[in-house]
mmCIF file of C-alpha atoms in Angstrom:
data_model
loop_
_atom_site.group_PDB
_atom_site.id
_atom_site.type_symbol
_atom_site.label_atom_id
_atom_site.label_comp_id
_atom_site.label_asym_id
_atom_site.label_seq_id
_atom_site.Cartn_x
_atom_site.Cartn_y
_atom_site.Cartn_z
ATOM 1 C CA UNK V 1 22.068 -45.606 -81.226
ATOM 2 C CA UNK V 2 22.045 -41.523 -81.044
ATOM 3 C CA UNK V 3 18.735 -41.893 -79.635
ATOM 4 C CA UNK V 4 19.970 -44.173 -77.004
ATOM 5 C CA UNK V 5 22.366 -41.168 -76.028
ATOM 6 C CA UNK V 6 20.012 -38.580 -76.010
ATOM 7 C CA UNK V 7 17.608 -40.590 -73.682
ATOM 8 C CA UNK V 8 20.364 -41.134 -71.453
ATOM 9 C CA UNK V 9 21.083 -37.472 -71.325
ATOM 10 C CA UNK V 10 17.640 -37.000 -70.729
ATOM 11 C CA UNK V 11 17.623 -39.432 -67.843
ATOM 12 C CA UNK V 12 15.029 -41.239 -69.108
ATOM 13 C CA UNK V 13 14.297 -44.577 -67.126
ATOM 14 C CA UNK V 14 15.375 -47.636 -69.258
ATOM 15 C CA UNK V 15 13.603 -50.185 -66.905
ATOM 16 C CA UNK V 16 10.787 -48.749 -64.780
ATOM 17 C CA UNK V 17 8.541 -50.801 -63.203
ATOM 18 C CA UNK V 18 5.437 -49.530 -65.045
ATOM 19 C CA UNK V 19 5.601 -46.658 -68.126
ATOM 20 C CA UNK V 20 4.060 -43.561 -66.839
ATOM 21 C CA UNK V 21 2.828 -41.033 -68.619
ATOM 22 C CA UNK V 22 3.119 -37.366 -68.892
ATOM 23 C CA UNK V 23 -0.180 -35.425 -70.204
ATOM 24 C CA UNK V 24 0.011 -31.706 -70.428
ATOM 25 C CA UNK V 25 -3.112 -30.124 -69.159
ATOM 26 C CA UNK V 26 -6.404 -29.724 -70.353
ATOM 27 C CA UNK V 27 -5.245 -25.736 -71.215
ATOM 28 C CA UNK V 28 -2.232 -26.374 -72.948
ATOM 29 C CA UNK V 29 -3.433 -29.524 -75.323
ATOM 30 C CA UNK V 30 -6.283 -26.700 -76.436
ATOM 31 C CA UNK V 31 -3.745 -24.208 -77.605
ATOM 32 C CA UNK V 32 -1.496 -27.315 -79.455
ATOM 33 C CA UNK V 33 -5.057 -27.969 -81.349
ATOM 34 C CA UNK V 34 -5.977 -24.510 -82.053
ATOM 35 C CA UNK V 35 -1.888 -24.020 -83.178
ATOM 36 C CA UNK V 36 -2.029 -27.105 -85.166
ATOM 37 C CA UNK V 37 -5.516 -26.514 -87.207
ATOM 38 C CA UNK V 38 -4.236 -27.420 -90.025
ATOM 39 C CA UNK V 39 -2.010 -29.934 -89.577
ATOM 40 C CA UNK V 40 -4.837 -31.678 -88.213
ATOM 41 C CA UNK V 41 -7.445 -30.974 -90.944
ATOM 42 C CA UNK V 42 -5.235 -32.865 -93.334
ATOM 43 C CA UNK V 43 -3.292 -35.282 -91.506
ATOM 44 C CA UNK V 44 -6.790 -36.591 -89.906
ATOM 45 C CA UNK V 45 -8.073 -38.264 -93.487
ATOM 46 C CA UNK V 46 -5.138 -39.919 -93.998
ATOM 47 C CA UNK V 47 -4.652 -41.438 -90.631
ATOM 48 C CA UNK V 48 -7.727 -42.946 -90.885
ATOM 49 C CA UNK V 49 -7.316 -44.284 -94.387
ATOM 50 C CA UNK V 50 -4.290 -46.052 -92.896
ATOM 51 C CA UNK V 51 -6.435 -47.400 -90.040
ATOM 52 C CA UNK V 52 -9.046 -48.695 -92.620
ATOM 53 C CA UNK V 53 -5.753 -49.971 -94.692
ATOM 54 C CA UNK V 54 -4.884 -52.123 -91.535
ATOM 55 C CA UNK V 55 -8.218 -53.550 -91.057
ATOM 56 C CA UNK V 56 -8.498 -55.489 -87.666
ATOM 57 C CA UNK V 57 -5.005 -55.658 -87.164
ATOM 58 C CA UNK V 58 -4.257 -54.187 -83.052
ATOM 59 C CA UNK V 59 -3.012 -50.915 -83.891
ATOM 60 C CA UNK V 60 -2.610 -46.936 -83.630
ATOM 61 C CA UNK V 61 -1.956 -44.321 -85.657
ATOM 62 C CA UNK V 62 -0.910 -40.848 -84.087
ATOM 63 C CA UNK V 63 -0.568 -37.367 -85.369
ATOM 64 C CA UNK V 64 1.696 -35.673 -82.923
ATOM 65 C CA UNK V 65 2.883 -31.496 -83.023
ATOM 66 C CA UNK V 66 6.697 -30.801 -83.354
ATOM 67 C CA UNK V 67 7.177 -31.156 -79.601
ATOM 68 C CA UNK V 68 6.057 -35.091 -79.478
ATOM 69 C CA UNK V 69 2.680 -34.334 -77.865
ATOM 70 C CA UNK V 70 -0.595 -36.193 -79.212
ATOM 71 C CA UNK V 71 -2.912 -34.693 -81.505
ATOM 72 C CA UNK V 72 -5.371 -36.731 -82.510
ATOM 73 C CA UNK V 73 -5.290 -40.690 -82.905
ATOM 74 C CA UNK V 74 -7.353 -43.384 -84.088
ATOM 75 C CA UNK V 75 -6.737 -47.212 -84.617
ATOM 76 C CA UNK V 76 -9.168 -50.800 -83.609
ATOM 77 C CA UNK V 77 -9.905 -49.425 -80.036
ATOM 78 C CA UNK V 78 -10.189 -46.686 -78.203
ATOM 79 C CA UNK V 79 -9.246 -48.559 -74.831
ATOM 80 C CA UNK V 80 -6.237 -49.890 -76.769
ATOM 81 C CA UNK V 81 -5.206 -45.839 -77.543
ATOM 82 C CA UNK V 82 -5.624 -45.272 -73.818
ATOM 83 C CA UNK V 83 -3.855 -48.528 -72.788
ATOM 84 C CA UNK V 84 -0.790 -47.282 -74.930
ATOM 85 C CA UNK V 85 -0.925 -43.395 -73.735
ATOM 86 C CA UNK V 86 -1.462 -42.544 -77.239
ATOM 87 C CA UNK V 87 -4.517 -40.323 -76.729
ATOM 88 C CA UNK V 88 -4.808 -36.374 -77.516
ATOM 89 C CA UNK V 89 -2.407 -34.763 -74.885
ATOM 90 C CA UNK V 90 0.003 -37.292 -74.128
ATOM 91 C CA UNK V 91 3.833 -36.114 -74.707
ATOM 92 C CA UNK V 92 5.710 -38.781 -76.916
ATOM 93 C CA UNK V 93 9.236 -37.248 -77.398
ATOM 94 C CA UNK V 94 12.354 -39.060 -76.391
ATOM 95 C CA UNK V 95 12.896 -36.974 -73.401
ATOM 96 C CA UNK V 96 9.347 -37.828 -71.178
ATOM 97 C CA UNK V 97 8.910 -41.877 -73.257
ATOM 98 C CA UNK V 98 12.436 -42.962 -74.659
ATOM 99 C CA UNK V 99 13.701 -43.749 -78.319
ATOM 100 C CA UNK V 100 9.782 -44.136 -79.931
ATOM 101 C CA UNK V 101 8.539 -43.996 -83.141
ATOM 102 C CA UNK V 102 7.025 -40.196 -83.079
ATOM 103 C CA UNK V 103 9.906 -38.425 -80.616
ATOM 104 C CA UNK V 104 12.585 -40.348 -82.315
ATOM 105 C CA UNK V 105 11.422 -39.360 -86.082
ATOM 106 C CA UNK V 106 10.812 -35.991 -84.839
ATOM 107 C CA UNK V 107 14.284 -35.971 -82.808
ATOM 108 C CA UNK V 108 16.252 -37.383 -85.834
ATOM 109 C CA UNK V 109 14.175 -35.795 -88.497
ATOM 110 C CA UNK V 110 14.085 -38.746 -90.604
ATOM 111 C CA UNK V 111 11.406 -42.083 -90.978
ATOM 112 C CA UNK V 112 12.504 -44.651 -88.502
ATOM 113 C CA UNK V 113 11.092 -48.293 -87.349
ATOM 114 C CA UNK V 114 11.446 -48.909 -84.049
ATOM 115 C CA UNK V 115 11.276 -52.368 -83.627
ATOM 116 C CA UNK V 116 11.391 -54.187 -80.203
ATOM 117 C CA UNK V 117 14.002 -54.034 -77.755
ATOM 118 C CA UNK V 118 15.372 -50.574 -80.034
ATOM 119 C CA UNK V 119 12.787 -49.148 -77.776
ATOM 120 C CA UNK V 120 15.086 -47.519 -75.021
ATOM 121 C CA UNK V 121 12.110 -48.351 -72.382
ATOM 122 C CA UNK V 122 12.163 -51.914 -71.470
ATOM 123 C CA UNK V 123 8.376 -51.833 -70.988
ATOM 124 C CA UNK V 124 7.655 -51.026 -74.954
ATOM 125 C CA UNK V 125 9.995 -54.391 -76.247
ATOM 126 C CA UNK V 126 6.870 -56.067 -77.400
ATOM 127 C CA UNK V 127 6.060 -53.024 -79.628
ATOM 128 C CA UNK V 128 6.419 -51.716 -83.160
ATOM 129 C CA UNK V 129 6.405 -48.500 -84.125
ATOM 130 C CA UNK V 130 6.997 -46.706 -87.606
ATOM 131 C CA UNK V 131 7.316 -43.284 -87.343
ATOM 132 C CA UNK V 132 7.639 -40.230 -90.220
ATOM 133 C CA UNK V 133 8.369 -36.679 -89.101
ATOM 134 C CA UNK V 134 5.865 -34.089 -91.099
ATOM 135 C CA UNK V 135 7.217 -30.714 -92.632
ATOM 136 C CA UNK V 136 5.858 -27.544 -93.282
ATOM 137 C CA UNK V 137 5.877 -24.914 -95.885
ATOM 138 C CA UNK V 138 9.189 -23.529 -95.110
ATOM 139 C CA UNK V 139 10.844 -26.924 -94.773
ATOM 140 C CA UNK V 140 11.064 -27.475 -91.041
ATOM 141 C CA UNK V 141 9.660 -30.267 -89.277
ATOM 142 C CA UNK V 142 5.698 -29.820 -87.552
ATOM 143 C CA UNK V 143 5.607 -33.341 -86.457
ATOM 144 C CA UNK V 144 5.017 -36.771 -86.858
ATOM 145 C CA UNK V 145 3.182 -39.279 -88.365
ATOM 146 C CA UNK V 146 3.121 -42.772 -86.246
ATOM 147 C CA UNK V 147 2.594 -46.320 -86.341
ATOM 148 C CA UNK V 148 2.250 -48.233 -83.420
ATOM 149 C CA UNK V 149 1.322 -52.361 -82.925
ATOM 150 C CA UNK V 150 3.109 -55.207 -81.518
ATOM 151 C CA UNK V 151 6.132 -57.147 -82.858
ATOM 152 C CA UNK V 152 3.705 -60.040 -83.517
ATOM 153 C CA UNK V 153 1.730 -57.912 -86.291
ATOM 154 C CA UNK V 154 4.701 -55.325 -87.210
ATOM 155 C CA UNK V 155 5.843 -55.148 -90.040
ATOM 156 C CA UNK V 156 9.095 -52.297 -90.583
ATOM 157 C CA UNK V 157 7.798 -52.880 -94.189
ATOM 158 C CA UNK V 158 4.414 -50.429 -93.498
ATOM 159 C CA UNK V 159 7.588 -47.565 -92.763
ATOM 160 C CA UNK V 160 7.555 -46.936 -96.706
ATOM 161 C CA UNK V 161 3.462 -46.418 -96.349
ATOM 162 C CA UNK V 162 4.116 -43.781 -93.026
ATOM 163 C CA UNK V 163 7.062 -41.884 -94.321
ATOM 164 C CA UNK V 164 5.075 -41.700 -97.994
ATOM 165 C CA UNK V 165 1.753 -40.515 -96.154
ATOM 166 C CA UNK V 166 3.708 -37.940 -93.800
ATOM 167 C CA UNK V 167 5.326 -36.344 -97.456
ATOM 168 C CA UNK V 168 1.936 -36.287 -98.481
ATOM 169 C CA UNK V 169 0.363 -34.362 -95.996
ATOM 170 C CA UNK V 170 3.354 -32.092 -95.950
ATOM 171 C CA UNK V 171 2.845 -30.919 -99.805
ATOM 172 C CA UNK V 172 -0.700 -30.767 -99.011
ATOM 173 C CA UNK V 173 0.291 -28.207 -96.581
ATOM 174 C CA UNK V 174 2.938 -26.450 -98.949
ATOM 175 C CA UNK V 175 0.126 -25.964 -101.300
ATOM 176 C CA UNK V 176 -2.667 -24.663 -99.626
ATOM 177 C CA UNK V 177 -0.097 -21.731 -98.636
ATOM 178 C CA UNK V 178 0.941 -21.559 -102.231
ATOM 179 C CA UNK V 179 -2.802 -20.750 -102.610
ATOM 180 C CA UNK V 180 -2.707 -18.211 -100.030
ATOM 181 C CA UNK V 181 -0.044 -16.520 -101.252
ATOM 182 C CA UNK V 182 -1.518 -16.231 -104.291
ATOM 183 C CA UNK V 183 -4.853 -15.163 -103.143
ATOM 184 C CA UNK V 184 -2.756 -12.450 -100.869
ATOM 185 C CA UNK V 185 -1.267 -11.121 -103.654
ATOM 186 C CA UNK V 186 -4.470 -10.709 -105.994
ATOM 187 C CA UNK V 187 -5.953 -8.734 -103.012
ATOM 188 C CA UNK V 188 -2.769 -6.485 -102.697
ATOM 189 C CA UNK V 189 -3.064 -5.776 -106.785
ATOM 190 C CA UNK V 190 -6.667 -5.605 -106.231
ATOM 191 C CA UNK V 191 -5.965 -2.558 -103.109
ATOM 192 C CA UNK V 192 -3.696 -1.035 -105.225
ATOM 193 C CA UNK V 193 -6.480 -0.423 -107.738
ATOM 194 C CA UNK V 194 -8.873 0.592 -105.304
ATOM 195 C CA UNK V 195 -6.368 3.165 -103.613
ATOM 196 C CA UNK V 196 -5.393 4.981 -107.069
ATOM 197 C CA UNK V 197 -9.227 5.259 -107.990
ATOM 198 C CA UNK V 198 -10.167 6.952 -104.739
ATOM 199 C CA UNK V 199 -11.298 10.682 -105.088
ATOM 200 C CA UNK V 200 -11.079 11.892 -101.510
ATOM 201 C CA UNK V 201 -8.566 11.411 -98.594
ATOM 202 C CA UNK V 202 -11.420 9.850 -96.334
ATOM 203 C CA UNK V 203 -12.621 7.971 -99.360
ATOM 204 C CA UNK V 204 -8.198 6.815 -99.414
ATOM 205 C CA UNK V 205 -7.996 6.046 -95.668
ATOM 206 C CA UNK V 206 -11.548 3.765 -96.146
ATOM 207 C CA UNK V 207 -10.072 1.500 -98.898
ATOM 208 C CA UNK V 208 -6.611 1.184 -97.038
ATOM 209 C CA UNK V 209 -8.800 -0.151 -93.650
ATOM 210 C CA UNK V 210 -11.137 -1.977 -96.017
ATOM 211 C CA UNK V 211 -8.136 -4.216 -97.244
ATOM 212 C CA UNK V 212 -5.733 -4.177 -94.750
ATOM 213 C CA UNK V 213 -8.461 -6.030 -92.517
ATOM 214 C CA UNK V 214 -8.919 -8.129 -95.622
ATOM 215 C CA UNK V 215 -5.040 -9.226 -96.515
ATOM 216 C CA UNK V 216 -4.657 -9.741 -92.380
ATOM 217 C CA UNK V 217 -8.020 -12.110 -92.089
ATOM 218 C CA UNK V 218 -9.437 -9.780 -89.336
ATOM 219 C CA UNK V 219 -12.826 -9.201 -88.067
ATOM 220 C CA UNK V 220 -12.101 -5.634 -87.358
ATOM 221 C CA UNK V 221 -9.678 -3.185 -88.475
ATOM 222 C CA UNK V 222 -9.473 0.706 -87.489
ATOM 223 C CA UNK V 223 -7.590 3.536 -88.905
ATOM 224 C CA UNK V 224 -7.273 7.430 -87.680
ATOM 225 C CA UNK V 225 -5.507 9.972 -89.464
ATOM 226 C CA UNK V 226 -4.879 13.165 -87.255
ATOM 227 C CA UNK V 227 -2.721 16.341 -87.282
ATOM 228 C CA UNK V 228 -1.517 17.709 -84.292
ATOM 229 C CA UNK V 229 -3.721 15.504 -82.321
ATOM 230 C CA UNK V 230 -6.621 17.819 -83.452
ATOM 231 C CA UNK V 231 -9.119 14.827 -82.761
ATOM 232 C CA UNK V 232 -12.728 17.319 -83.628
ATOM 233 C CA UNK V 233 -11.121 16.874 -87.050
ATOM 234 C CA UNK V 234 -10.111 13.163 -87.407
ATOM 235 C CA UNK V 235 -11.007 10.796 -90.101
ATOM 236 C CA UNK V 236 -11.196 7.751 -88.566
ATOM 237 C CA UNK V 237 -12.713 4.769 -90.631
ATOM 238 C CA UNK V 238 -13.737 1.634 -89.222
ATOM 239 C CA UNK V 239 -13.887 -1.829 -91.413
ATOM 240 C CA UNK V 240 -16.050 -4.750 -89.661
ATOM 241 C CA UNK V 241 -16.014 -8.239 -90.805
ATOM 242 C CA UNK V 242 -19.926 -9.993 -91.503
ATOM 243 C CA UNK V 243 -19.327 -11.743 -87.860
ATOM 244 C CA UNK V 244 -19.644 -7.960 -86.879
ATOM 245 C CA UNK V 245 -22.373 -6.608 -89.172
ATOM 246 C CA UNK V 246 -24.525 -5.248 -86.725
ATOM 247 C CA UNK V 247 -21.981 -2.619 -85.452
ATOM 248 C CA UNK V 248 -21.175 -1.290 -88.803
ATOM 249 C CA UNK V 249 -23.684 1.979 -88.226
ATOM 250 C CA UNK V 250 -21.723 2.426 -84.781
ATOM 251 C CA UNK V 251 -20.476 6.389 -85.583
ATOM 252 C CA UNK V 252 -19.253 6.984 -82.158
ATOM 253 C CA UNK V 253 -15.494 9.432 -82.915
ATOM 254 C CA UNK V 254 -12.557 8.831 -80.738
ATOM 255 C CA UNK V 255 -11.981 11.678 -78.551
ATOM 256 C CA UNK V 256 -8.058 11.325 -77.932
ATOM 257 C CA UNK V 257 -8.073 8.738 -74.707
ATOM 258 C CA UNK V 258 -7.452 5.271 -74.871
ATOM 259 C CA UNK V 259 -5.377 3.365 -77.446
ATOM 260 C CA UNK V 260 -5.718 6.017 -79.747
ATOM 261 C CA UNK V 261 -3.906 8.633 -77.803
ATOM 262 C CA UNK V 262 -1.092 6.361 -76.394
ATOM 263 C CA UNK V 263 -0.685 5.021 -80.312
ATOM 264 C CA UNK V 264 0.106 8.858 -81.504
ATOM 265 C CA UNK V 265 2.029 9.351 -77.793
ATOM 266 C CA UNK V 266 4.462 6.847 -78.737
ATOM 267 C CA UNK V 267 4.504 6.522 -82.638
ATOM 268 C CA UNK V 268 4.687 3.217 -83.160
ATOM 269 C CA UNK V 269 2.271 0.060 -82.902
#
C-alpha cells in the first residue's frame, strides 16, 4: 500500500506496545475550531444523523480539519471516543497514528475502508474504519469525514454512506459561498449607486467607509482623506457596526500621530 510507504517514511511505529496519542494543546485546537466554523456547522448534523443511522452499534464518527486533527465527534459513548483517541484535539493523520481511515482519506484524497490488519498500527487490527475526505469551495480538500467500529460490526459497505455524506457537506459548503458571492456583489452594485448619488466629497468618502466595512464584514471601518498632511482640514469618516453603537457620536479628529501618520508616511496599508 502507498500508505504503508508513507508511514514508513514517517517512522511511524508498526507494533508499539500501547497506541499513544498526540493532542495539540488546548490553544491550538481553539484556533482549528474558530478556522473550521463552518465546516463544523454543517458537517455536525450529519454526523449525528449517521450516529442515529447506526443505532446501538459500538461506534464513532469524526469530523477532522485538513491536517488529520479532531473536530468534533460523536458515536454510543463518550468513554468509547476517549478510549479510541477520537475526541476534539487528537491528530489522526498517517504521520502521528498510521494508515487510518481520516489521515489516509485525507492523505490519498479519495474514500477508503480500512479494514483490519490494513491498519499500519498493529494495535488498531480489530478496527474498521471508513473514511471520506471533505472539499471546499475551490475544490481542495478541508478534511475528513470518518467511520470508526470494530471488524465484528464493520461493514466496508457503510463507505458508500461516508463518502456520499462527505460530498454532501462539501456542496453544502460550495453553496453557501455561492450565496455570498452573490450577496457581495448586490452590495458592490448597491455602493456603486450610493457613490454616484452623493452630493459632497465628505458625503463620497462616508458611503465608500459605510460599504467597504459592509462588503469586508467589519465592526469598524475608518477612512481619512488629507492633502499635504494638512490634518486641521481632514475628512475623516468613521463607520461602526451595531456591536459598536454606542461610539458612533465619538467626534474626536485625528491629529497626525499614530496609524494615521505612519499610513500617509509610507503609502501603503
Amino acid at each position: 500500500l502507498e500508505s504503508w510507504t508513507r508511514c514508513r517514511d514517517a517512522r511511524v511505529d508498526p507494533r508499539p506496545e500501547r497506541q499513544t496519542f498526540r493532542r495539540v494543546s488546548p490553544e491550538d485546537l481553539e484556533r482549528r475550531l474558530k478556522a473550521n466554523g463552518e465546516l463544523l456547522e454543517i458537517a455536525r448534523p450529519h454526523a449525528e444523523w449517521l450516529t442515529a443511522l447506526l443505532g446501538q452499534v459500538p461506534h464513532v464518527v469524526s469530523v477532522v480539519d485538513r491536517d488529520g486533527v479532531v473536530l468534533a465527534s460523536t458515536g454510543t459513548a463518550p468513554a468509547l471516543r476517549e478510549a479510541c483517541g477520537r475526541l476534539p484535539g487528537y491528530d489522526w493523520s498517517e504521520a502521528a497514528m498510521g494508515t487510518n481511515g481520516a489521515g489516509t482519506a485525507l492523505a490519498a484524497d479519495q474514500p477508503v475502508a480500512i479494514v483490519g490488519p490494513r491498519h499500519f498500527c498493529q494495535v488498531w487490527h480489530d478496527a474498521t474504519c471508513v473514511a471520506a475526505p471533505i472539499h471546499g469551495p475551490d475544490g481542495g480538500v478541508i478534511g475528513a469525514l470518518d467511520l470508526t467500529t470494530s471488524v465484528a460490526d464493520g461493514s466496508p459497505e457503510r463507505l458508500a454512506v461516508v463518502a456520499h455524506i462527505a460530498h454532501t457537506v462539501g456542496q453544502d459548503l460550495a453553496r453557501r459561498h455561492a450565496r455570498q458571492d452573490t450577496g457581495r456583489v448586490r452590495r458592490l452594485a448597491e455602493a456603486s449607486l450610493g457613490i454616484n448619488s452623493t452630493l459632497s466629497l465628505r458625503d463620497l468618502v462616508q458611503v465608500i467607509t459605510e460599504q467597504a466595512r459592509e462588503l469586508i464584514g467589519a465592526h469598524m471601518a475608518v477612512t481619512g482623506q488629507t492633502v499635504s498632511e494638512n490634518w486641521a482640514q481632514m475628512i475623516d469618516c468613521v463607520s461602526l457596526s451595531d456591536k459598536y453603537a454606542a461610539w458612533r457620536t465619538y467626534a474626536e479628529k485625528p491629529d497626525g500621530s499614530g496609524i494615521y501618520a505612519e499610513v500617509c508616511r509610507l503609502n501603503r496599508p
